[in-house]
Short mmCIF file of C-alpha atoms and ligand atoms in Angstrom, two decimals:
data_model
loop_
_atom_site.label_atom_id
_atom_site.label_comp_id
_atom_site.label_asym_id
_atom_site.label_seq_id
_atom_site.Cartn_x
_atom_site.Cartn_y
_atom_site.Cartn_z
CA MET F 1 19.62 -5.77 68.86
CA ALA F 2 18.13 -3.00 70.16
CA ILE F 3 16.63 -1.16 73.39
CA ARG F 4 12.51 -1.63 73.19
CA GLU F 5 10.29 0.27 74.73
CA ILE F 6 8.73 -1.02 78.02
CA LEU F 7 4.80 -1.86 78.29
CA LYS F 8 3.13 0.44 81.06
CA TRP F 9 0.54 -0.66 83.34
CA GLY F 10 -3.17 -0.16 81.26
CA ASN F 11 -1.70 -2.20 77.97
CA PRO F 12 -3.87 -5.26 77.68
CA GLN F 13 -0.74 -6.68 76.42
CA LEU F 14 0.84 -7.70 80.07
CA LEU F 15 -2.18 -9.35 81.30
CA ARG F 16 -1.39 -11.87 78.52
CA LYS F 17 -0.52 -15.83 80.09
CA SER F 18 3.20 -15.87 77.96
CA GLU F 19 3.93 -19.25 76.03
CA ASP F 20 7.15 -21.73 76.62
CA ILE F 21 10.56 -20.96 74.80
CA ASP F 22 10.25 -24.33 71.85
CA ASP F 23 13.76 -23.55 70.89
CA ILE F 24 16.38 -22.26 73.23
CA PHE F 25 19.39 -21.94 70.72
CA SER F 26 17.27 -20.19 67.72
CA GLN F 27 18.12 -17.59 65.73
CA GLU F 28 14.88 -15.89 67.18
CA THR F 29 15.62 -16.76 71.02
CA LYS F 30 18.71 -15.00 70.79
CA ASP F 31 17.71 -11.93 69.52
CA ILE F 32 14.77 -11.80 72.43
CA ILE F 33 17.67 -12.65 75.25
CA ASN F 34 19.79 -10.09 72.91
CA ASP F 35 17.25 -7.52 73.17
CA LEU F 36 16.50 -8.66 77.07
CA LYS F 37 19.71 -7.61 78.16
CA GLU F 38 19.87 -3.85 76.04
CA THR F 39 16.63 -2.66 77.69
CA ALA F 40 17.45 -3.73 81.93
CA PHE F 41 20.89 -2.73 81.39
CA SER F 42 19.64 0.22 80.23
CA LEU F 43 17.19 0.63 83.21
CA GLY F 44 19.75 2.26 85.60
CA GLU F 45 18.83 0.76 89.40
CA ARG F 46 16.05 -2.22 87.92
CA VAL F 47 16.77 -5.51 88.58
CA GLY F 48 14.20 -7.72 86.29
CA LEU F 49 12.73 -7.31 83.71
CA ALA F 50 10.04 -9.97 81.86
CA ALA F 51 10.00 -10.42 78.11
CA PRO F 52 6.43 -9.82 78.38
CA GLN F 53 7.51 -5.93 79.38
CA ILE F 54 9.06 -5.92 75.68
CA GLY F 55 5.81 -6.58 74.35
CA ILE F 56 7.68 -10.32 73.87
CA THR F 57 4.56 -13.17 75.34
CA LYS F 58 7.35 -15.78 75.37
CA ARG F 59 8.58 -17.73 79.38
CA ILE F 60 11.79 -15.31 79.28
CA LEU F 61 13.59 -13.53 82.07
CA ILE F 62 16.20 -11.47 82.89
CA PHE F 63 17.34 -11.11 86.84
CA ARG F 64 20.15 -9.71 89.21
CA VAL F 65 20.38 -9.24 93.09
CA PRO F 66 22.59 -7.11 93.73
CA LEU F 67 24.83 -7.18 96.66
CA SER F 68 23.34 -4.24 98.93
CA PRO F 69 20.05 -2.60 98.13
CA LEU F 70 20.84 -0.07 94.87
CA ASN F 71 18.96 2.32 96.66
CA LYS F 72 16.63 3.65 98.92
CA ARG F 73 13.74 1.76 97.14
CA TYR F 74 15.26 -1.42 98.02
CA SER F 75 16.62 -0.52 101.54
CA LEU F 76 12.62 -0.58 102.26
CA ILE F 77 12.16 -4.06 100.89
CA THR F 78 14.90 -5.39 102.54
CA ASN F 79 17.87 -4.94 104.63
CA GLU F 80 19.23 -7.76 104.30
CA LYS F 81 23.07 -9.12 103.05
CA MET F 82 22.53 -10.71 99.74
CA PRO F 83 25.10 -13.47 97.70
CA GLU F 84 25.65 -10.88 94.57
CA ILE F 85 23.67 -12.66 91.39
CA PRO F 86 24.40 -10.77 88.39
CA TRP F 87 22.50 -10.50 85.15
CA THR F 88 20.40 -13.80 85.10
CA ILE F 89 18.31 -14.60 82.17
CA LEU F 90 16.11 -17.33 82.81
CA ILE F 91 14.42 -19.73 80.29
CA ASN F 92 10.82 -21.54 80.80
CA PRO F 93 11.38 -20.85 85.17
CA THR F 94 8.94 -22.34 87.34
CA TYR F 95 9.00 -22.18 90.57
CA SER F 96 7.92 -24.44 93.86
CA SER F 97 7.41 -23.06 98.02
CA HIS F 98 9.24 -24.62 100.88
CA SER F 99 7.02 -23.47 103.17
CA HIS F 100 3.07 -21.77 103.09
CA GLU F 101 5.36 -19.03 105.10
CA LYS F 102 5.22 -15.98 103.53
CA GLN F 103 5.74 -12.23 104.03
CA LYS F 104 4.88 -8.69 103.02
CA GLY F 105 6.45 -6.32 101.25
CA TRP F 106 7.09 -2.62 99.53
CA GLU F 107 7.38 -3.49 95.32
CA GLY F 108 8.29 -1.78 91.83
CA CYS F 109 8.02 -2.35 88.44
CA ALA F 110 9.74 -1.01 85.04
CA SER F 111 6.03 -1.32 83.68
CA VAL F 112 4.71 0.56 86.60
CA PRO F 113 7.16 3.21 87.14
CA GLY F 114 6.98 5.17 90.02
CA ILE F 115 4.66 3.59 92.15
CA LEU F 116 5.04 1.11 95.12
CA GLY F 117 2.85 -1.39 96.30
CA GLU F 118 2.58 -3.83 99.23
CA VAL F 119 2.75 -7.40 98.24
CA GLU F 120 2.42 -10.69 100.26
CA ARG F 121 5.26 -13.02 98.22
CA TYR F 122 6.28 -16.69 99.50
CA LYS F 123 9.32 -16.69 102.34
CA ARG F 124 11.19 -19.26 100.54
CA ILE F 125 10.85 -20.74 97.06
CA THR F 126 13.26 -23.31 94.92
CA TYR F 127 12.84 -22.48 91.36
CA THR F 128 14.31 -24.00 87.73
CA ALA F 129 14.85 -23.03 84.70
CA THR F 130 17.00 -22.98 81.79
CA ASP F 131 20.05 -20.47 81.39
CA GLU F 132 20.76 -18.97 78.11
CA TYR F 133 23.62 -21.32 77.38
CA GLY F 134 20.94 -24.15 77.73
CA HIS F 135 21.87 -25.44 81.53
CA PHE F 136 19.51 -26.47 83.36
CA ILE F 137 19.22 -24.23 86.82
CA SER F 138 18.16 -24.89 90.34
CA TYR F 139 18.21 -22.35 92.09
CA GLU F 140 16.47 -22.19 96.82
CA ALA F 141 16.51 -18.66 97.02
CA SER F 142 14.96 -16.45 100.27
CA ASP F 143 13.66 -13.13 100.59
CA PHE F 144 14.52 -10.21 98.63
CA HIS F 145 15.55 -12.81 95.87
CA ALA F 146 12.61 -15.07 96.26
CA ARG F 147 10.06 -12.35 95.97
CA LEU F 148 11.97 -11.16 92.34
CA ILE F 149 11.97 -14.14 91.12
CA GLN F 150 8.09 -14.57 91.87
CA HIS F 151 7.43 -10.92 90.70
CA GLU F 152 9.20 -11.89 87.73
CA ILE F 153 7.11 -15.15 86.77
CA ASP F 154 4.02 -13.31 87.84
CA HIS F 155 5.24 -10.95 84.07
CA LEU F 156 4.67 -14.75 82.34
CA GLU F 157 1.81 -15.53 84.22
CA GLY F 158 0.09 -11.68 82.80
CA ILE F 159 -0.26 -10.73 86.65
CA LEU F 160 0.84 -7.21 87.45
CA PHE F 161 1.89 -6.25 91.29
CA PRO F 162 -1.22 -3.97 91.20
CA MET F 163 -3.51 -7.28 91.05
CA ARG F 164 -1.23 -8.81 94.43
CA LEU F 165 -1.75 -6.06 96.80
CA THR F 166 -2.37 -6.88 100.66
CA SER F 167 -4.77 -4.55 101.16
CA PRO F 168 -6.24 -1.58 97.94
CA SER F 169 -4.75 1.31 100.49
CA ARG F 170 -1.49 -0.03 99.97
CA ILE F 171 -0.37 1.82 97.03
CA GLY F 172 0.88 4.48 96.02
CA PHE F 173 3.59 6.88 94.81
CA GLU F 174 6.94 6.05 94.91
CA ALA F 175 8.35 9.09 96.53
CA VAL F 176 5.13 10.25 99.09
CA ILE F 177 6.26 6.54 100.15
CA LEU F 178 9.90 6.23 100.29
CA GLY F 179 9.35 10.13 101.85
CA HIS F 180 7.39 8.79 105.16
CA SER F 181 9.38 5.97 105.20
CA SER F 182 12.24 5.67 108.00
CA ALA F 183 14.33 3.30 105.39
NI1 NI H 1 7.82 -5.80 86.92
#
């Protein structure tokens, strides 16, 4: 187990499509899960991390939904009251949207540090995955939770949020955008 280096925006490895995890209970998968956990826990206020961000192009990620916005960045993204979800591993996750309804919101990423960009995401999704214990998960998510899952699954497709901006003008330094926001 180890805290791994986070690959940063510009690294072509982040643009690769990840492969399915074939054996959930293999030692290799256990090692990936442990590294994802240790690295995610070391990131402070972050809420998600996908395996490609630590250099592993496999379809596995970790996320959490905090009880209330963790900091000003997340309060800019959402002020909703959310059911708290502790750190959770998703293996081979997929999602589908309930409707075409989309929402614009600011996103950040550990691979794009210090930058926020505005991205449009489905407001409501259903996602499925296998958890680290081999259980099948099916979950309905909306708003912040739905945005987070879409952002993390994008990493498995080799997509970073700057590739999905609502406009090339809607990206900038986090400190500047938060400084100009009333949120
Ligand atoms: Ni990210």
